[in-house]
XYZ file of C-alpha atoms in Angstrom:
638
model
C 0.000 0.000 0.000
C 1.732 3.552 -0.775
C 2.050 6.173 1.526
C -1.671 7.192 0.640
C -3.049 8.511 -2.276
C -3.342 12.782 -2.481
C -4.694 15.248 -4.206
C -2.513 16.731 -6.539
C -0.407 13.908 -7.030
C -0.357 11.334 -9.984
C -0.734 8.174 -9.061
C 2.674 7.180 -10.842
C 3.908 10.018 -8.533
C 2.965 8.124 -4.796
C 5.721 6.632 -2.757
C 6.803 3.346 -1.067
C 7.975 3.116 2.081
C 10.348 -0.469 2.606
C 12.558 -2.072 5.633
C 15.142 -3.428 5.609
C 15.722 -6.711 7.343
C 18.186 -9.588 7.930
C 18.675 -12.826 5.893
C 15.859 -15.427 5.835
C 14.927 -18.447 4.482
C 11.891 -17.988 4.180
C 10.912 -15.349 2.321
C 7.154 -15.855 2.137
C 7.008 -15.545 6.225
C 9.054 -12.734 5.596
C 6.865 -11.051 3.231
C 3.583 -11.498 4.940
C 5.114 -10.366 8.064
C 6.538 -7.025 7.115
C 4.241 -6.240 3.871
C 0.653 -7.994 5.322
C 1.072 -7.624 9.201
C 3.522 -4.283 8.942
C 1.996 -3.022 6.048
C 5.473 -1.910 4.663
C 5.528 -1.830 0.533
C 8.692 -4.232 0.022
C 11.676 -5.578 2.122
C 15.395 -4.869 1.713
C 16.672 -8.023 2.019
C 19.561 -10.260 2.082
C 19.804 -12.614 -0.977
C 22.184 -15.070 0.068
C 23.186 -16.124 3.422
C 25.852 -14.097 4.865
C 28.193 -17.009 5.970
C 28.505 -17.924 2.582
C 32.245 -17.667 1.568
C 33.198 -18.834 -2.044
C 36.551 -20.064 -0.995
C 35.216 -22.286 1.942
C 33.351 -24.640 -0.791
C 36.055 -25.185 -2.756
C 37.416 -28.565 -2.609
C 33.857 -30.184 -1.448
C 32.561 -31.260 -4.709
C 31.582 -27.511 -6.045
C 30.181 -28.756 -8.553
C 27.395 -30.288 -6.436
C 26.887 -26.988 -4.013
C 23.744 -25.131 -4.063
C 24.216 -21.870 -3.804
C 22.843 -20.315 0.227
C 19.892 -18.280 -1.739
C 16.855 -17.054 0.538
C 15.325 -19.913 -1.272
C 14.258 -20.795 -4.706
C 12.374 -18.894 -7.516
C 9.421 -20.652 -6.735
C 8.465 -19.543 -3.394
C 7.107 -16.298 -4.581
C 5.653 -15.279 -8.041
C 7.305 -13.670 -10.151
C 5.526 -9.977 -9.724
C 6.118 -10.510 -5.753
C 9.768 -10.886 -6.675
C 9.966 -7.337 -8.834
C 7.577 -5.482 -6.166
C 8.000 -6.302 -3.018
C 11.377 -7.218 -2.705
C 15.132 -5.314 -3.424
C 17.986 -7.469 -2.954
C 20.957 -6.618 -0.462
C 23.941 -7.609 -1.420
C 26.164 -9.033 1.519
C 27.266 -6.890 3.373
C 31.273 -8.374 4.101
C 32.174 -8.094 1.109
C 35.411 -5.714 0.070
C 36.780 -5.756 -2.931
C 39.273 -3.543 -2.505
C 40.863 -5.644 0.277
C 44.833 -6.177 0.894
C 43.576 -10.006 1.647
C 43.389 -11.692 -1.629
C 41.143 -14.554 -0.527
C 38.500 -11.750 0.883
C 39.231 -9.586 -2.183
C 38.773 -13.374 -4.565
C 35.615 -14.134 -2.357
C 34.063 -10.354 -2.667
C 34.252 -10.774 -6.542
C 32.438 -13.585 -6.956
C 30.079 -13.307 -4.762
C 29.170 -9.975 -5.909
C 28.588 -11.395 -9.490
C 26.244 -14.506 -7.959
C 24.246 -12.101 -6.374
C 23.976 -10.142 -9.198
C 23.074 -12.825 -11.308
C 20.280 -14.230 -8.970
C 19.006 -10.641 -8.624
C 18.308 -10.775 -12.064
C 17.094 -13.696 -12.264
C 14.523 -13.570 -9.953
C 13.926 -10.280 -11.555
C 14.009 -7.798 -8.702
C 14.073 -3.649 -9.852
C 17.065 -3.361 -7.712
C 19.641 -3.890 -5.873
C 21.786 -2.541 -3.030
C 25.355 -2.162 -2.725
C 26.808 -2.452 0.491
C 28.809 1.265 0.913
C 32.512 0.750 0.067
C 34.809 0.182 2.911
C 37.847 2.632 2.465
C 38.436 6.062 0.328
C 39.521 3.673 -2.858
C 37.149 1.777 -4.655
C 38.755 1.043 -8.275
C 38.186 -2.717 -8.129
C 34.964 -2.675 -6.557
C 33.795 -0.194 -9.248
C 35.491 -1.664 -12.030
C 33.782 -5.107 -10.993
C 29.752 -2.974 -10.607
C 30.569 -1.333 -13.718
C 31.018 -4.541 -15.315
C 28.045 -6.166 -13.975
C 26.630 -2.774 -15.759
C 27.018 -3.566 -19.242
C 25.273 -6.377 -19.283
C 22.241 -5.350 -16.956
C 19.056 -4.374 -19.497
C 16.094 -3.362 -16.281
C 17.957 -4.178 -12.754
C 18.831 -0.868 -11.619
C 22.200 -0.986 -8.396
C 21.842 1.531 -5.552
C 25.332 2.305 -3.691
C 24.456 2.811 -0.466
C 26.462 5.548 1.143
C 26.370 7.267 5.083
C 24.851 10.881 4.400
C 27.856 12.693 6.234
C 29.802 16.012 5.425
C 32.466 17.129 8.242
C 33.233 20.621 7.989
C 36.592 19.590 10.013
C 39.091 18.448 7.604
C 41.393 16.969 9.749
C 38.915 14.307 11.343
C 39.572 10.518 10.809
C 37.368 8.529 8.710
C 35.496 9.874 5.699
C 34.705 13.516 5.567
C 31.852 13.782 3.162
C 30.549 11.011 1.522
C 29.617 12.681 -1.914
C 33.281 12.592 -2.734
C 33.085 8.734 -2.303
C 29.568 8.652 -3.960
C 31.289 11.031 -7.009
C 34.440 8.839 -7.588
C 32.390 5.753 -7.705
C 30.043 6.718 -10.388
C 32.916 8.287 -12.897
C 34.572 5.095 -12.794
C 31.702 3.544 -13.742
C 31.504 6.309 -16.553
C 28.306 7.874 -15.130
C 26.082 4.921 -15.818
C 22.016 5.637 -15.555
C 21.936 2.112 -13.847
C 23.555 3.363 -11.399
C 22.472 5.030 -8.282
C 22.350 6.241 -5.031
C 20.776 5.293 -1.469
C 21.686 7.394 1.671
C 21.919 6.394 4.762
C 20.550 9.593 6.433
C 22.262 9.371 10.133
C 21.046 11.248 13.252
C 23.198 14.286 12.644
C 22.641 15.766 9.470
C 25.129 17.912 6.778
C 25.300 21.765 6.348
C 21.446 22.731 3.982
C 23.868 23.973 0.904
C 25.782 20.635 1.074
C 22.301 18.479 0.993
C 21.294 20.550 -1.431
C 23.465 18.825 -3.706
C 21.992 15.293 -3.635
C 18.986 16.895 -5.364
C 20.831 16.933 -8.524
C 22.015 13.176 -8.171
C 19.992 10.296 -9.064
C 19.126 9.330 -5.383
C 16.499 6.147 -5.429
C 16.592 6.103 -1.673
C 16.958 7.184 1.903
C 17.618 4.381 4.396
C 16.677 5.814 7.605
C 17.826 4.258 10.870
C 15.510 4.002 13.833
C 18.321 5.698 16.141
C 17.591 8.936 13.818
C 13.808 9.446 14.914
C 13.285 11.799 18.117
C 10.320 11.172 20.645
C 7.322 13.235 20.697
C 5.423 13.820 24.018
C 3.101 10.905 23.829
C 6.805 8.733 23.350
C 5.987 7.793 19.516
C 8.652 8.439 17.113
C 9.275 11.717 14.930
C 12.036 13.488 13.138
C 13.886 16.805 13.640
C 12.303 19.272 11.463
C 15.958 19.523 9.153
C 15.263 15.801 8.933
C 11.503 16.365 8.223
C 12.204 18.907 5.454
C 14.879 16.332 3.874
C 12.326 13.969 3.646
C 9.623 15.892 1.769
C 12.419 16.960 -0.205
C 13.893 13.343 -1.572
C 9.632 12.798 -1.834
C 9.733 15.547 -4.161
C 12.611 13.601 -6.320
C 10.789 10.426 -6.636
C 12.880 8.597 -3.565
C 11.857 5.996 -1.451
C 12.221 5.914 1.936
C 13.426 2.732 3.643
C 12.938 2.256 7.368
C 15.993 0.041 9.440
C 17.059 -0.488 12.749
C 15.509 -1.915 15.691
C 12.430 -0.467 17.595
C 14.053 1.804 20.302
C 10.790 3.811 21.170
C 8.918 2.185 24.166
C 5.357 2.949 23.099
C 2.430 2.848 25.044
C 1.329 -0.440 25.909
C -1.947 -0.008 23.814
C -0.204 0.387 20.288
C 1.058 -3.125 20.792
C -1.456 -5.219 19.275
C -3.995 -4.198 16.697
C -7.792 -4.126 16.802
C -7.392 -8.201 15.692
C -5.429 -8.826 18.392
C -2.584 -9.855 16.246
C 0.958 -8.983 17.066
C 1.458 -5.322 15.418
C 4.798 -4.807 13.359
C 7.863 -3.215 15.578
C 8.052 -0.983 13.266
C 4.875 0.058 12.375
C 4.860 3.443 14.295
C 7.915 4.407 11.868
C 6.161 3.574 9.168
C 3.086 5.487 9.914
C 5.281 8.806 10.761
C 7.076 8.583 7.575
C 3.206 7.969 5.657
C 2.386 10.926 7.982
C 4.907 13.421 6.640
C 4.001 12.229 2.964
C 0.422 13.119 3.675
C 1.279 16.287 5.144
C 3.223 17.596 1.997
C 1.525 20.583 0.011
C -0.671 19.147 -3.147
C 0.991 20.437 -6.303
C -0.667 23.662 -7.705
C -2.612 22.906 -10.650
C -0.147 24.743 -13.124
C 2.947 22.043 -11.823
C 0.381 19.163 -11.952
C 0.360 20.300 -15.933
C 3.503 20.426 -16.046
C 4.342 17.378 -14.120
C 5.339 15.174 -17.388
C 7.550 17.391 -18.741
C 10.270 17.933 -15.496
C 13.569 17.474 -16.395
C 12.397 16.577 -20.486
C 14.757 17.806 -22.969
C 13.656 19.710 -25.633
C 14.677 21.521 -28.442
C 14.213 25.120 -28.463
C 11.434 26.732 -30.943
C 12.658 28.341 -34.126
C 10.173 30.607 -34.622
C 11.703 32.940 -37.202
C 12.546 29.951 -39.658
C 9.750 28.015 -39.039
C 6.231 28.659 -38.657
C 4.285 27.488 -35.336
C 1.254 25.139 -35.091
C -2.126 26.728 -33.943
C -1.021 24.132 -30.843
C 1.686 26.194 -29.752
C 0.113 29.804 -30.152
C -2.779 28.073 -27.877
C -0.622 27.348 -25.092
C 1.585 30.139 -25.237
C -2.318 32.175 -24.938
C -3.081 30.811 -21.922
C -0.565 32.432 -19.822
C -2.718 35.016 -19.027
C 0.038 36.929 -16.705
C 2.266 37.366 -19.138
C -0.262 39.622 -21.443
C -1.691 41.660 -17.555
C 1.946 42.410 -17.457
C 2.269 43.294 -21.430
C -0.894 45.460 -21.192
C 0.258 47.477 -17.957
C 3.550 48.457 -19.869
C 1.497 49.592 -22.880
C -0.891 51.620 -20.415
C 2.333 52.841 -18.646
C 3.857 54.214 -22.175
C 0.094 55.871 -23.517
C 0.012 57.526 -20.580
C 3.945 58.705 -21.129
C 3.060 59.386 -24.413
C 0.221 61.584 -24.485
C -0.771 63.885 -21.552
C -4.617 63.390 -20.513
C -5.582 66.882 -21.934
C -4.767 65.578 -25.658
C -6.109 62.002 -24.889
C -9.057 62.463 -27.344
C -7.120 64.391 -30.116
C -3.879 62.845 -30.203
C -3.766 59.153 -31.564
C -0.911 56.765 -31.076
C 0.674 54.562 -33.679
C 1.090 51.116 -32.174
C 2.842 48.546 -34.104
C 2.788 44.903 -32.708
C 5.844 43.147 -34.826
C 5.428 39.310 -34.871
C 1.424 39.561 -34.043
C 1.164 35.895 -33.894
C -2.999 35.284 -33.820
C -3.325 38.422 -31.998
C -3.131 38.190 -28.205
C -0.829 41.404 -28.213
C -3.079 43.213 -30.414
C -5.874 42.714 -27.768
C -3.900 43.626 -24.758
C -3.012 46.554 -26.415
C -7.025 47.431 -27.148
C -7.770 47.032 -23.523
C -4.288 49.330 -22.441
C -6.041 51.871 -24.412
C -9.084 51.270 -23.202
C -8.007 51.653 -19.900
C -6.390 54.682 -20.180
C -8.789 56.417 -22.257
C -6.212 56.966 -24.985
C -7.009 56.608 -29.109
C -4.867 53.892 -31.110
C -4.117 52.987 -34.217
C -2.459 49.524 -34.568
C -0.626 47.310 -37.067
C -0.486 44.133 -36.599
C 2.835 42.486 -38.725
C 2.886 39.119 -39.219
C 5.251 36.357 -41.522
C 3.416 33.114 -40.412
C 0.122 32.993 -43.329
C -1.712 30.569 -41.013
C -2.099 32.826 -37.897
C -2.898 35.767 -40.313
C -5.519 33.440 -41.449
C -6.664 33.514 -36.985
C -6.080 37.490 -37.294
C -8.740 38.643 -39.852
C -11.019 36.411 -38.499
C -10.448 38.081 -34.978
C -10.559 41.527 -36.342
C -13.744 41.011 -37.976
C -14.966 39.144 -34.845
C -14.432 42.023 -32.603
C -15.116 44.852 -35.104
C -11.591 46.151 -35.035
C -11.713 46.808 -38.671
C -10.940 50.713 -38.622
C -8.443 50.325 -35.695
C -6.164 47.140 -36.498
C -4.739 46.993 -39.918
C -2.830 43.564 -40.504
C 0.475 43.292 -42.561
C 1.544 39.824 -43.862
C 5.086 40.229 -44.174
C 8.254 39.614 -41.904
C 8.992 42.462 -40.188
C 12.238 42.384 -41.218
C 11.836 43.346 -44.527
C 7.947 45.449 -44.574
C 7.812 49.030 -45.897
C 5.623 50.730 -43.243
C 3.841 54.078 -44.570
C 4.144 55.732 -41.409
C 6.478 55.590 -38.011
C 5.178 53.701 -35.127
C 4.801 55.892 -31.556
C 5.267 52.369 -29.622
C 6.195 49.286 -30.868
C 5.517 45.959 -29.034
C 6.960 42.285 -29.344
C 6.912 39.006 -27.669
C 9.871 37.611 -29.411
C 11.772 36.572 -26.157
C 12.728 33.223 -25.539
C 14.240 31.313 -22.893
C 17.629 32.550 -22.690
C 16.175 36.227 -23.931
C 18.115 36.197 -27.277
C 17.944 32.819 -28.419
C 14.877 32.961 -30.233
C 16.334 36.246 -32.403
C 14.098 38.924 -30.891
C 17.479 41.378 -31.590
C 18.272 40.661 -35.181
C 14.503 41.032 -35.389
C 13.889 44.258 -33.723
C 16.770 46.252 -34.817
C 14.929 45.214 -38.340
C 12.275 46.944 -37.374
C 13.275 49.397 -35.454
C 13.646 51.428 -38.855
C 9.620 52.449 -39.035
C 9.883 53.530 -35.235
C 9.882 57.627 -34.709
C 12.988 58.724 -33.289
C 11.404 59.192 -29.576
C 9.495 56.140 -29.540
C 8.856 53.129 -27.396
C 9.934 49.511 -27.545
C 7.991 46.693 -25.397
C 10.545 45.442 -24.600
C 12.896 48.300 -23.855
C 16.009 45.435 -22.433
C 16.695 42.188 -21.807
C 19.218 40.295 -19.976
C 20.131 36.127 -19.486
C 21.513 34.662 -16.977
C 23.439 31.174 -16.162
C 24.062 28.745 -12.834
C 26.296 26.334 -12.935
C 23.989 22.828 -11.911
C 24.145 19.314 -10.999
C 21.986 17.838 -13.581
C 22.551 13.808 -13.215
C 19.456 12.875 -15.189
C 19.867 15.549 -18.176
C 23.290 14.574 -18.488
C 22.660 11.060 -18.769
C 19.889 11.605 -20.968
C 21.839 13.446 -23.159
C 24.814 11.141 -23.004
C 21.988 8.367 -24.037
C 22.267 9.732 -27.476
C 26.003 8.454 -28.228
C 26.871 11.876 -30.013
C 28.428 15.238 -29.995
C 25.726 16.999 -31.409
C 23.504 16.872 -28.215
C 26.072 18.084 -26.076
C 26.287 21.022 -28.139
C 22.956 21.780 -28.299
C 20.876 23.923 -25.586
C 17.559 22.489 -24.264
C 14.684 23.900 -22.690
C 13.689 22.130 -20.054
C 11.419 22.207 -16.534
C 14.164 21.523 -14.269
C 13.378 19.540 -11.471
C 16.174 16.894 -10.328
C 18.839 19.917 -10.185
C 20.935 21.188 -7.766
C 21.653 25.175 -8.148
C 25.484 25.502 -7.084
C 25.617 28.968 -7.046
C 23.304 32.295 -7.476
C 23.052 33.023 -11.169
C 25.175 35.964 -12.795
C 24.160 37.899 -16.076
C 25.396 37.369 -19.306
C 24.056 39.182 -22.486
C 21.821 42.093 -22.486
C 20.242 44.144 -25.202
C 18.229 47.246 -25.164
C 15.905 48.475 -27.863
C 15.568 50.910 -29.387
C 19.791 50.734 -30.724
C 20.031 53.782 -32.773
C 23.689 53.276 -32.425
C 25.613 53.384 -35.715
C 28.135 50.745 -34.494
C 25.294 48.177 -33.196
C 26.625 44.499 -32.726
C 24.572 41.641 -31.582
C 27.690 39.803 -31.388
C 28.782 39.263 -27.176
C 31.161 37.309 -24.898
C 31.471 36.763 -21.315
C 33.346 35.676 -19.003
C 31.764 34.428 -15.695
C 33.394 33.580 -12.454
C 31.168 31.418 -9.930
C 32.336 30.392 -6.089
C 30.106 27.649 -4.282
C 29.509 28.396 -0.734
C 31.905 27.341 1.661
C 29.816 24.828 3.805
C 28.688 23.247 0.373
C 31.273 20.428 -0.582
C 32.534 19.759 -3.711
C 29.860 19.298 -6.524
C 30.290 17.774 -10.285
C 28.529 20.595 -12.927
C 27.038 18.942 -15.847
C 25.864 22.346 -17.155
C 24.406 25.375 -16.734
C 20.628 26.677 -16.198
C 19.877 29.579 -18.732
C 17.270 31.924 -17.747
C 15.896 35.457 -19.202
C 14.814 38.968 -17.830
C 13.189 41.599 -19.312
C 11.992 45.374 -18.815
C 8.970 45.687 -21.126
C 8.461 49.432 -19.843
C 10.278 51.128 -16.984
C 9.305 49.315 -13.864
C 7.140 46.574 -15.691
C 9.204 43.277 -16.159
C 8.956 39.632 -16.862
C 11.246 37.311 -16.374
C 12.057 33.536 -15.271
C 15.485 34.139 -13.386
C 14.979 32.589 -9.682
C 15.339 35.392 -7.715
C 12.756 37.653 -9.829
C 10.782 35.440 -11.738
C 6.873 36.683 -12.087
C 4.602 34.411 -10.558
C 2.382 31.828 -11.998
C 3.957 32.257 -15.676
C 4.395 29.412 -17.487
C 5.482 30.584 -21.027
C 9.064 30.001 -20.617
C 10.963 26.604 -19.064
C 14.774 27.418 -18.379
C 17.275 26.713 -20.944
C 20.128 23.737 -20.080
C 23.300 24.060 -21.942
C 24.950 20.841 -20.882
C 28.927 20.293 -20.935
C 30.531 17.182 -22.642
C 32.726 16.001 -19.690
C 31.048 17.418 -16.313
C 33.675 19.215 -13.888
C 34.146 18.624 -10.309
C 34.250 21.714 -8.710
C 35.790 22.590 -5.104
C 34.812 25.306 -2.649
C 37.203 27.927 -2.779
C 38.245 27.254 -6.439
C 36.100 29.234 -8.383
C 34.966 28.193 -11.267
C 35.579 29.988 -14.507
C 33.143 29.902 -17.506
C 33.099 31.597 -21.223
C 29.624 32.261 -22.977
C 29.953 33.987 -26.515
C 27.275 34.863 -28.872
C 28.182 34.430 -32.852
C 26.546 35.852 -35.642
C 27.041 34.728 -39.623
C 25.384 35.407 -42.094
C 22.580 33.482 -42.625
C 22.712 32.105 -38.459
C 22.995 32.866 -35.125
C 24.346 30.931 -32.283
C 26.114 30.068 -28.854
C 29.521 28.865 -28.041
C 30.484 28.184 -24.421
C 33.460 26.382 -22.393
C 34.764 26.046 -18.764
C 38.637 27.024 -18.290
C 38.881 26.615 -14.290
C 39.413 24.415 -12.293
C 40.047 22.260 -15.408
C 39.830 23.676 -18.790
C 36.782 21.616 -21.545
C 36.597 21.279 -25.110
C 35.119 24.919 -26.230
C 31.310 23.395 -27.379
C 29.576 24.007 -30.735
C 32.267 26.039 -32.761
C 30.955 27.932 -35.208
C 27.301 26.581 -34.714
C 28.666 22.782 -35.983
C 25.510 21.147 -33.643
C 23.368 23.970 -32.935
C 22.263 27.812 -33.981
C 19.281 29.655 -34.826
C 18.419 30.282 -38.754
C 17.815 33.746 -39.490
């Protein structure tokens, strides 16, 4: 049973709550026990009994052993195997022991239990956490277990500790073990994490990095819950909010240890009379704190499928959009309230209230799509009392097609005057007071909206107004586990060199996000360039840890009219806009980056003749291949 069902959550979004336990024999007792009685969703259990030693049978007529399983295929069907139980891999082995015999005995044990795993068909399997700072053998022998696994996914299991003291014995923060591990196994997607989450817990910017790995679950030990008044067991709230968090990430939660509350005698046996699980008040804490989490507004319950989805970025000027995508970019209502109180804000500007009846204001809406600018425009006016005249320039025939038939629709006819041409290249018969454009995309730039605008910018008067008057991107350096391995899936340079927008969800922001590029309009400037390059230097907080950067998150901001703006970067996105996903440019070999070596990163802009596009690289702490020169995988066709 799942941590209850709740509003505003998919079904494929609930989550299981396990427990781990210790090698049986019987694995049907087991299973009724903790899943039936406990009401627990699966058991972490030992596959093979953990006195098994490979070196002990030899000599005994091996060819006649059976191997200590937890018992045969049989005892359980096959969808009992894959759901309600993930395999634990003995915990003595080491296979990065001086001893050869352990170090022999490790290996091929590891590869029998791997083997049986599969077999049986289980969804996963645990590795015990590796028992000194080097791991090559142990990783070499997981990663190649990896190449020939097709659906068995392998969780490391590692302590969740960071010390902040550097001189302390034993392991100081256990993402540098985690981090090691996984590049020797060359970043496999099979391949992921399980935390032990321990009474004490890390620095928030440090844990904030294992939302950017692929964590599949957090082990929590009995010895980690507090007491509440009435004795039953709880967590801190850091723990609490750690939880909800790794919930929010698709983790499971795994409950282990022995019982160490002393609850009231009542809670021992249920209304049956049956014996009630040890662990059961665990359990229902941890089902508690899932139930307790806010349901998802409706706009991320939308938006649920496409978190952390790669795709590529529109091309609006060379291609024409489906009716599809105009009717989903109209929906975001806040982005026109915010378009119509800069064009109220400029009327005003532009003509005092005395002449509002005489005086009537050009308006020129470049790249009118099927006309949602045009109408927040109509009701600016409107609003302000003030007299328009609008064109409305469009190069896509379709939604010119949608215009007329809106024009006629709301009897705009002697107001709007619609112009099928590309803005680029239309003759206008008179100079335009304002001009207004939603040509912005993601990363501000990338969809064109300069090349575009300083095109038109010739049929605006001298004095007048552009909606948008600036814009500005910005980058963060992330960990981005799952887009990098999705784009790794691909086998090719070209998708490392190409920027994707994306709903980031399973990322970890490193550091606050600096600017890169702005442009302001209108650029009367005889010398104008849309060419640009920056150079970007980004420290991770001290308390943080190290942290591997598979890219950076690309966002925009924009002034549409003095103190009217719209924007996606963190800090000042609007609210409840959904037009715009961030942008992801990812980086061909991530790079592990240390607190108090800053990280140095290169963004340029390029312009040709017939395209525009990005180059970027990283030169500190260790340089990487300078990504799509001259456009080779990506640009934008002008």
């Amino acid at each position: 049973m799942p941590l209850g069902e709740r509003g505003g959550w998919e079904r494929s979004e609930s989550r299981y709550c396990g427990v781990e336990t210790d090698f049986s024999d019987d694995v049907p007792s087991l299973l009724s026990f903790n899943i039936s009685t406990g009401g627990f969703d699966y058991v972490l259990a030992p596959l093979m009994n953990p006195s098994y030693r490979p070196s002990l049978m030899e000599g005994k007529g091996s060819e006649t052993q059976v191997l200590p399983v937890s018992g045969s295929d049989l005892v359980l069907a096959p969808s009992q195997w894959s759901s309600h139980v993930v395999g634990k891999v003995s915990s003595w082995i080491d296979l990065d022991s001086e001893d050869e015999v352990l170090r022999m005995d490790s290996e091929t044990t590891l590869k029998q239990e791997i083997a049986w795993a599969t077999h049986l068909s289980l969804q996963a399997c645990l590795l015990p956490t590796p028992k000194g700072t080097s791991c090559a053998n142990y990783a070499r022998c997981v990663n190649q277990i990896l190449q020939g696994l097709t659906t068995l996914q392998l969780w490391l299991r590692v302590p969740l500790v960071k010390s902040d003291d550097a001189t302390s014995e034993g392991l100081t923060d256990s993402w540098e073990l985690w981090n090691s591990f996984r590049l020797l196994c060359e970043h496999d997607s099979k391949l992921s994490v399980a935390l032990d989450v321990m009474s004490t817990l890390p620095s928030e910017t440090s844990l904030g990095r294992w939302m950017g790995e692929s964590v599949r679950a957090a082990i929590i030990s009995t010895d980690s819950f507090l007491t509440n008044a009435r004795g039953y067991p709880c967590l801190s709230k850091r723990h609490q909010k750690l939880i909800a968090g790794f919930f929010d990430h698709a983790a499971q939660v795994v409950v282990s240890g022995k019982p160490v509350h002393n609850l009231p005698k009542a809670s021992d046996s249920n209304t049956e009379g049956t014996q009630r699980h040890p662990l059961r008040s665990y359990l229902d804490y941890v089902a508690y704190l899932f139930q307790k989490m806010e349901p998802l507004p409706e706009q991320e319950r939308i938006e649920l499928g496409y978190r952390d989805f790669l795709q590529a970025p529109l091309q609006p000027l060379m291609d024409n959009l489906e009716a599809q995508t105009y009717e989903t970019f109209e929906r975001d209502s806040t982005k026109y309230i915010q378009y119509q109180r800069a064009v109220a804000k400029a009327l005003v500007d532009r003509v005092p209230d005395e002449k509002a009846s005489e005086l009537i204001t050009v308006l020129m809406v470049v790249g009118a799509g099927r006309g949602p600018l045009v109408r927040a425009s109509l009701q600016a006016a409107e609003e302000t009392n003030r007299k328009l005249k609008v064109y409305a320039v469009e190069k896509n025939p379709n939604a010119v097609v949608t215009l007329h038939n809106l024009v006629k629709l709301e009897g705009w006819e002697g107001i709007v005057t619609i112009i099928s041409c590309d803005m680029r290249f239309w003759n206008a018969s008179e100079k335009a007071d304002i001009l207004v454009s939603e040509l912005l995309g993601s990363f501000g730039d990338n969809e064109l909206s300069p090349e575009c605008l300083d095109g038109a910018q010739r049929f605006l008067k001298p004095d007048g107004i552009s909606i948008p008057s600036s814009y500005t991107s910005f980058i963060q350096p992330v960990t981005a586990t799952k887009l990098y391995n999705d784009v790794k899936a691909h086998k090719d340079l070209a998708h490392f060199e190409t920027p994707y927008v994306v709903k980031l969800h399973s990322v970890a922001k490193l550091a606050p996000s600096q600017s890169v590029f702005t442009f302001t309009h209108p650029n009367f400037s005889t010398k104008a360039n849309n060419q640009r390059y920056k150079k970007l230097h980004f420290n991770l907080p001290s308390d943080a840890g190290s942290a591997l950067v598979h890219g950076f998150a690309g966002y925009f901001d924009s002034v549409l009219y003095k103190d009217v703006h719209l924007g996606i970067e963190p800090t000042t996105a609007t609210p409840n806009m959904f037009s715009w996903f961030p942008i992801f440019f990812p980086l061909r070999k991530p790079v592990e980056v240390h607190p108090g070596s800053p990280l140095e990163v290169h963004f340029w802009r390029c312009c040709g003749s017939s395209k525009v596009w990005y180059e970027w690289s990283v030169s500190s702490p260790t340089p990487t291949p300078m990504h799509n020169t001259n456009g080779r995988s990506y640009w934008v066709g002008l």
